[in-house]
Amino acid sequence: MDWSWLLVLACPIMMIFMMFGMKGHHGHGKRTELQDSVSRSEYEVLVKENQAIQKQLNQIHEKVNG
């Protein structure tokens, strides 16, 4: 049996499956207001933590370098 035709069709068939697979992921980029507010509050917490860590690093750097 000649299976060479299957190799010719492999690329278009895989492309069709990949396109259908990606179709379900389009809604993942949309965010709700709740998600945005939670993200903003988490961001603010991370900024404060980052500032505190930066302050600690500066203090350590000052102690090490005199």
mmCIF file of N, CA, C and O in Angstrom:
data_model
loop_
_atom_site.group_PDB
_atom_site.id
_atom_site.type_symbol
_atom_site.label_atom_id
_atom_site.label_comp_id
_atom_site.label_asym_id
_atom_site.label_seq_id
_atom_site.Cartn_x
_atom_site.Cartn_y
_atom_site.Cartn_z
ATOM 1 N N MET A 1 0.839 -1.178 0.000
ATOM 2 C CA MET A 1 0.000 0.000 0.000
ATOM 3 C C MET A 1 0.887 1.245 0.000
ATOM 4 O O MET A 1 1.884 1.302 0.693
ATOM 5 N N ASP A 2 0.514 2.244 -0.782
ATOM 6 C CA ASP A 2 1.299 3.467 -0.912
ATOM 7 C C ASP A 2 0.817 4.516 0.090
ATOM 8 O O ASP A 2 -0.302 5.017 0.001
ATOM 9 N N TRP A 3 1.661 4.842 1.074
ATOM 10 C CA TRP A 3 1.318 5.792 2.124
ATOM 11 C C TRP A 3 1.923 7.177 1.875
ATOM 12 O O TRP A 3 1.830 8.053 2.730
ATOM 13 N N SER A 4 2.530 7.397 0.723
ATOM 14 C CA SER A 4 3.182 8.682 0.461
ATOM 15 C C SER A 4 2.177 9.835 0.427
ATOM 16 O O SER A 4 2.519 10.965 0.772
ATOM 17 N N TRP A 5 0.957 9.590 0.041
ATOM 18 C CA TRP A 5 -0.059 10.645 0.011
ATOM 19 C C TRP A 5 -0.351 11.168 1.418
ATOM 20 O O TRP A 5 -0.706 12.318 1.612
ATOM 21 N N LEU A 6 -0.154 10.296 2.425
ATOM 22 C CA LEU A 6 -0.373 10.712 3.801
ATOM 23 C C LEU A 6 0.660 11.753 4.236
ATOM 24 O O LEU A 6 0.346 12.698 4.958
ATOM 25 N N LEU A 7 1.904 11.599 3.755
ATOM 26 C CA LEU A 7 2.943 12.587 4.058
ATOM 27 C C LEU A 7 2.610 13.940 3.433
ATOM 28 O O LEU A 7 2.855 14.988 4.029
ATOM 29 N N VAL A 8 2.036 13.926 2.253
ATOM 30 C CA VAL A 8 1.662 15.167 1.581
ATOM 31 C C VAL A 8 0.546 15.877 2.342
ATOM 32 O O VAL A 8 0.522 17.106 2.441
ATOM 33 N N LEU A 9 -0.371 15.126 2.936
ATOM 34 C CA LEU A 9 -1.494 15.704 3.660
ATOM 35 C C LEU A 9 -1.184 15.993 5.133
ATOM 36 O O LEU A 9 -1.974 16.653 5.804
ATOM 37 N N ALA A 10 -0.058 15.519 5.627
ATOM 38 C CA ALA A 10 0.252 15.655 7.054
ATOM 39 C C ALA A 10 0.298 17.122 7.487
ATOM 40 O O ALA A 10 -0.276 17.491 8.512
ATOM 41 N N CYS A 11 0.949 17.963 6.718
ATOM 42 C CA CYS A 11 1.083 19.370 7.108
ATOM 43 C C CYS A 11 -0.273 20.077 7.141
ATOM 44 O O CYS A 11 -0.596 20.712 8.140
ATOM 45 N N PRO A 12 -1.089 20.011 6.088
ATOM 46 C CA PRO A 12 -2.387 20.688 6.164
ATOM 47 C C PRO A 12 -3.295 20.129 7.253
ATOM 48 O O PRO A 12 -4.013 20.881 7.916
ATOM 49 N N ILE A 13 -3.249 18.823 7.472
ATOM 50 C CA ILE A 13 -4.091 18.216 8.517
ATOM 51 C C ILE A 13 -3.662 18.708 9.894
ATOM 52 O O ILE A 13 -4.495 19.068 10.726
ATOM 53 N N MET A 14 -2.359 18.763 10.140
ATOM 54 C CA MET A 14 -1.866 19.251 11.434
ATOM 55 C C MET A 14 -2.234 20.718 11.625
ATOM 56 O O MET A 14 -2.572 21.147 12.714
ATOM 57 N N MET A 15 -2.178 21.497 10.551
ATOM 58 C CA MET A 15 -2.529 22.905 10.641
ATOM 59 C C MET A 15 -3.997 23.077 11.018
ATOM 60 O O MET A 15 -4.337 23.943 11.833
ATOM 61 N N ILE A 16 -4.865 22.272 10.467
ATOM 62 C CA ILE A 16 -6.289 22.333 10.789
ATOM 63 C C ILE A 16 -6.504 22.022 12.266
ATOM 64 O O ILE A 16 -7.225 22.740 12.966
ATOM 65 N N PHE A 17 -5.855 20.968 12.766
ATOM 66 C CA PHE A 17 -6.004 20.627 14.180
ATOM 67 C C PHE A 17 -5.468 21.739 15.080
ATOM 68 O O PHE A 17 -6.060 22.066 16.109
ATOM 69 N N MET A 18 -4.348 22.341 14.706
ATOM 70 C CA MET A 18 -3.784 23.414 15.529
ATOM 71 C C MET A 18 -4.696 24.632 15.540
ATOM 72 O O MET A 18 -4.871 25.284 16.573
ATOM 73 N N MET A 19 -5.300 24.959 14.404
ATOM 74 C CA MET A 19 -6.190 26.113 14.346
ATOM 75 C C MET A 19 -7.431 25.885 15.201
ATOM 76 O O MET A 19 -7.893 26.786 15.896
ATOM 77 N N PHE A 20 -7.987 24.680 15.172
ATOM 78 C CA PHE A 20 -9.140 24.380 16.009
ATOM 79 C C PHE A 20 -8.748 24.383 17.481
ATOM 80 O O PHE A 20 -9.512 24.801 18.340
ATOM 81 N N GLY A 21 -7.548 23.917 17.786
ATOM 82 C CA GLY A 21 -7.079 23.916 19.161
ATOM 83 C C GLY A 21 -6.882 25.320 19.699
ATOM 84 O O GLY A 21 -7.151 25.604 20.863
ATOM 85 N N MET A 22 -6.427 26.243 18.868
ATOM 86 C CA MET A 22 -6.206 27.617 19.295
ATOM 87 C C MET A 22 -7.515 28.388 19.392
ATOM 88 O O MET A 22 -7.584 29.401 20.077
ATOM 89 N N LYS A 23 -8.538 27.915 18.722
ATOM 90 C CA LYS A 23 -9.820 28.611 18.703
ATOM 91 C C LYS A 23 -10.399 28.762 20.108
ATOM 92 O O LYS A 23 -10.999 29.775 20.432
ATOM 93 N N GLY A 24 -10.187 27.791 20.969
ATOM 94 C CA GLY A 24 -10.715 27.843 22.320
ATOM 95 C C GLY A 24 -9.962 28.780 23.243
ATOM 96 O O GLY A 24 -10.415 29.093 24.328
ATOM 97 N N HIS A 25 -8.803 29.277 22.827
ATOM 98 C CA HIS A 25 -7.984 30.119 23.701
ATOM 99 C C HIS A 25 -8.185 31.606 23.464
ATOM 100 O O HIS A 25 -7.535 32.410 24.094
ATOM 101 N N HIS A 26 -9.088 32.007 22.591
ATOM 102 C CA HIS A 26 -9.253 33.425 22.279
ATOM 103 C C HIS A 26 -9.795 34.216 23.458
ATOM 104 O O HIS A 26 -9.461 35.373 23.626
ATOM 105 N N GLY A 27 -10.616 33.637 24.294
ATOM 106 C CA GLY A 27 -11.216 34.369 25.403
ATOM 107 C C GLY A 27 -10.301 34.568 26.591
ATOM 108 O O GLY A 27 -10.631 35.288 27.516
ATOM 109 N N HIS A 28 -9.126 33.953 26.592
ATOM 110 C CA HIS A 28 -8.254 34.022 27.753
ATOM 111 C C HIS A 28 -7.630 35.402 27.939
ATOM 112 O O HIS A 28 -7.204 35.739 29.023
ATOM 113 N N GLY A 29 -7.569 36.206 26.891
ATOM 114 C CA GLY A 29 -6.985 37.528 27.008
ATOM 115 C C GLY A 29 -7.945 38.541 27.597
ATOM 116 O O GLY A 29 -7.547 39.603 28.028
ATOM 117 N N LYS A 30 -9.232 38.241 27.637
ATOM 118 C CA LYS A 30 -10.224 39.171 28.157
ATOM 119 C C LYS A 30 -10.259 39.077 29.676
ATOM 120 O O LYS A 30 -10.235 38.005 30.247
ATOM 121 N N ARG A 31 -10.332 40.237 30.298
ATOM 122 C CA ARG A 31 -10.325 40.275 31.756
ATOM 123 C C ARG A 31 -11.597 40.945 32.247
ATOM 124 O O ARG A 31 -12.106 41.858 31.623
ATOM 125 N N THR A 32 -12.053 40.504 33.375
ATOM 126 C CA THR A 32 -13.219 41.133 33.976
ATOM 127 C C THR A 32 -12.756 42.254 34.897
ATOM 128 O O THR A 32 -11.577 42.370 35.217
ATOM 129 N N GLU A 33 -13.685 43.088 35.340
ATOM 130 C CA GLU A 33 -13.338 44.171 36.262
ATOM 131 C C GLU A 33 -12.797 43.620 37.572
ATOM 132 O O GLU A 33 -11.878 44.182 38.166
ATOM 133 N N LEU A 34 -13.352 42.504 38.029
ATOM 134 C CA LEU A 34 -12.880 41.894 39.271
ATOM 135 C C LEU A 34 -11.430 41.441 39.117
ATOM 136 O O LEU A 34 -10.604 41.690 39.997
ATOM 137 N N GLN A 35 -11.131 40.817 37.994
ATOM 138 C CA GLN A 35 -9.762 40.375 37.765
ATOM 139 C C GLN A 35 -8.815 41.560 37.719
ATOM 140 O O GLN A 35 -7.715 41.508 38.250
ATOM 141 N N ASP A 36 -9.239 42.669 37.077
ATOM 142 C CA ASP A 36 -8.396 43.855 37.014
ATOM 143 C C ASP A 36 -8.174 44.455 38.394
ATOM 144 O O ASP A 36 -7.075 44.846 38.729
ATOM 145 N N SER A 37 -9.226 44.516 39.228
ATOM 146 C CA SER A 37 -9.068 45.110 40.548
ATOM 147 C C SER A 37 -8.184 44.228 41.431
ATOM 148 O O SER A 37 -7.382 44.731 42.199
ATOM 149 N N VAL A 38 -8.352 42.927 41.328
ATOM 150 C CA VAL A 38 -7.491 42.024 42.094
ATOM 151 C C VAL A 38 -6.058 42.161 41.606
ATOM 152 O O VAL A 38 -5.124 42.252 42.388
ATOM 153 N N SER A 39 -5.883 42.228 40.320
ATOM 154 C CA SER A 39 -4.544 42.370 39.764
ATOM 155 C C SER A 39 -3.905 43.678 40.213
ATOM 156 O O SER A 39 -2.728 43.713 40.531
ATOM 157 N N ARG A 40 -4.680 44.759 40.226
ATOM 158 C CA ARG A 40 -4.140 46.044 40.663
ATOM 159 C C ARG A 40 -3.735 45.994 42.127
ATOM 160 O O ARG A 40 -2.678 46.493 42.504
ATOM 161 N N SER A 41 -4.579 45.391 42.962
ATOM 162 C CA SER A 41 -4.239 45.335 44.386
ATOM 163 C C SER A 41 -3.027 44.436 44.606
ATOM 164 O O SER A 41 -2.165 44.756 45.429
ATOM 165 N N GLU A 42 -2.950 43.346 43.882
ATOM 166 C CA GLU A 42 -1.765 42.488 43.990
ATOM 167 C C GLU A 42 -0.526 43.230 43.514
ATOM 168 O O GLU A 42 0.547 43.123 44.115
ATOM 169 N N TYR A 43 -0.680 44.007 42.460
ATOM 170 C CA TYR A 43 0.438 44.786 41.937
ATOM 171 C C TYR A 43 0.929 45.790 42.973
ATOM 172 O O TYR A 43 2.130 45.940 43.189
ATOM 173 N N GLU A 44 -0.013 46.460 43.627
ATOM 174 C CA GLU A 44 0.354 47.442 44.641
ATOM 175 C C GLU A 44 1.100 46.785 45.797
ATOM 176 O O GLU A 44 2.077 47.343 46.311
ATOM 177 N N VAL A 45 0.658 45.605 46.201
ATOM 178 C CA VAL A 45 1.346 44.872 47.269
ATOM 179 C C VAL A 45 2.757 44.512 46.828
ATOM 180 O O VAL A 45 3.717 44.677 47.580
ATOM 181 N N LEU A 46 2.888 44.053 45.588
ATOM 182 C CA LEU A 46 4.211 43.684 45.087
ATOM 183 C C LEU A 46 5.135 44.889 44.982
ATOM 184 O O LEU A 46 6.333 44.787 45.271
ATOM 185 N N VAL A 47 4.597 46.030 44.600
ATOM 186 C CA VAL A 47 5.415 47.246 44.521
ATOM 187 C C VAL A 47 5.924 47.619 45.911
ATOM 188 O O VAL A 47 7.104 47.943 46.085
ATOM 189 N N LYS A 48 5.052 47.557 46.909
ATOM 190 C CA LYS A 48 5.467 47.882 48.285
ATOM 191 C C LYS A 48 6.513 46.902 48.789
ATOM 192 O O LYS A 48 7.493 47.297 49.428
ATOM 193 N N GLU A 49 6.311 45.618 48.503
ATOM 194 C CA GLU A 49 7.297 44.612 48.917
ATOM 195 C C GLU A 49 8.633 44.853 48.212
ATOM 196 O O GLU A 49 9.698 44.737 48.822
ATOM 197 N N ASN A 50 8.565 45.201 46.942
ATOM 198 C CA ASN A 50 9.781 45.468 46.186
ATOM 199 C C ASN A 50 10.530 46.671 46.753
ATOM 200 O O ASN A 50 11.758 46.651 46.879
ATOM 201 N N GLN A 51 9.803 47.708 47.120
ATOM 202 C CA GLN A 51 10.427 48.879 47.718
ATOM 203 C C GLN A 51 11.082 48.542 49.054
ATOM 204 O O GLN A 51 12.185 49.013 49.347
ATOM 205 N N ALA A 52 10.412 47.719 49.852
ATOM 206 C CA ALA A 52 10.979 47.326 51.143
ATOM 207 C C ALA A 52 12.254 46.503 50.949
ATOM 208 O O ALA A 52 13.253 46.713 51.648
ATOM 209 N N ILE A 53 12.228 45.594 50.001
ATOM 210 C CA ILE A 53 13.413 44.770 49.726
ATOM 211 C C ILE A 53 14.546 45.637 49.204
ATOM 212 O O ILE A 53 15.703 45.460 49.592
ATOM 213 N N GLN A 54 14.211 46.590 48.328
ATOM 214 C CA GLN A 54 15.237 47.495 47.801
ATOM 215 C C GLN A 54 15.870 48.314 48.919
ATOM 216 O O GLN A 54 17.080 48.503 48.957
ATOM 217 N N LYS A 55 15.058 48.758 49.864
ATOM 218 C CA LYS A 55 15.566 49.515 51.017
ATOM 219 C C LYS A 55 16.510 48.652 51.854
ATOM 220 O O LYS A 55 17.581 49.107 52.261
ATOM 221 N N GLN A 56 16.110 47.392 52.084
ATOM 222 C CA GLN A 56 16.959 46.479 52.843
ATOM 223 C C GLN A 56 18.279 46.221 52.115
ATOM 224 O O GLN A 56 19.347 46.186 52.732
ATOM 225 N N LEU A 57 18.212 46.053 50.809
ATOM 226 C CA LEU A 57 19.428 45.824 50.032
ATOM 227 C C LEU A 57 20.357 47.034 50.085
ATOM 228 O O LEU A 57 21.577 46.885 50.193
ATOM 229 N N ASN A 58 19.781 48.214 50.037
ATOM 230 C CA ASN A 58 20.601 49.431 50.140
ATOM 231 C C ASN A 58 21.272 49.520 51.498
ATOM 232 O O ASN A 58 22.438 49.906 51.594
ATOM 233 N N GLN A 59 20.550 49.156 52.570
ATOM 234 C CA GLN A 59 21.128 49.169 53.913
ATOM 235 C C GLN A 59 22.272 48.161 54.014
ATOM 236 O O GLN A 59 23.323 48.464 54.591
ATOM 237 N N ILE A 60 22.080 46.993 53.476
ATOM 238 C CA ILE A 60 23.134 45.977 53.491
ATOM 239 C C ILE A 60 24.335 46.457 52.692
ATOM 240 O O ILE A 60 25.484 46.307 53.107
ATOM 241 N N HIS A 61 24.081 47.054 51.545
ATOM 242 C CA HIS A 61 25.155 47.559 50.695
ATOM 243 C C HIS A 61 25.945 48.634 51.427
ATOM 244 O O HIS A 61 27.190 48.676 51.341
ATOM 245 N N GLU A 62 25.263 49.513 52.156
ATOM 246 C CA GLU A 62 25.941 50.556 52.918
ATOM 247 C C GLU A 62 26.804 49.962 54.033
ATOM 248 O O GLU A 62 27.901 50.435 54.294
ATOM 249 N N LYS A 63 26.297 48.904 54.706
ATOM 250 C CA LYS A 63 27.064 48.262 55.780
ATOM 251 C C LYS A 63 28.315 47.588 55.224
ATOM 252 O O LYS A 63 29.373 47.651 55.829
ATOM 253 N N VAL A 64 28.165 46.938 54.061
ATOM 254 C CA VAL A 64 29.305 46.217 53.478
ATOM 255 C C VAL A 64 30.355 47.177 52.959
ATOM 256 O O VAL A 64 31.553 46.980 53.163
ATOM 257 N N ASN A 65 29.926 48.251 52.326
ATOM 258 C CA ASN A 65 30.876 49.185 51.726
ATOM 259 C C ASN A 65 31.269 50.321 52.673
ATOM 260 O O ASN A 65 32.037 51.197 52.296
ATOM 261 N N GLY A 66 30.766 50.303 53.863
ATOM 262 C CA GLY A 66 31.168 51.238 54.890
ATOM 263 C C GLY A 66 30.558 52.555 54.803
ATOM 264 O O GLY A 66 30.770 53.592 55.089
#
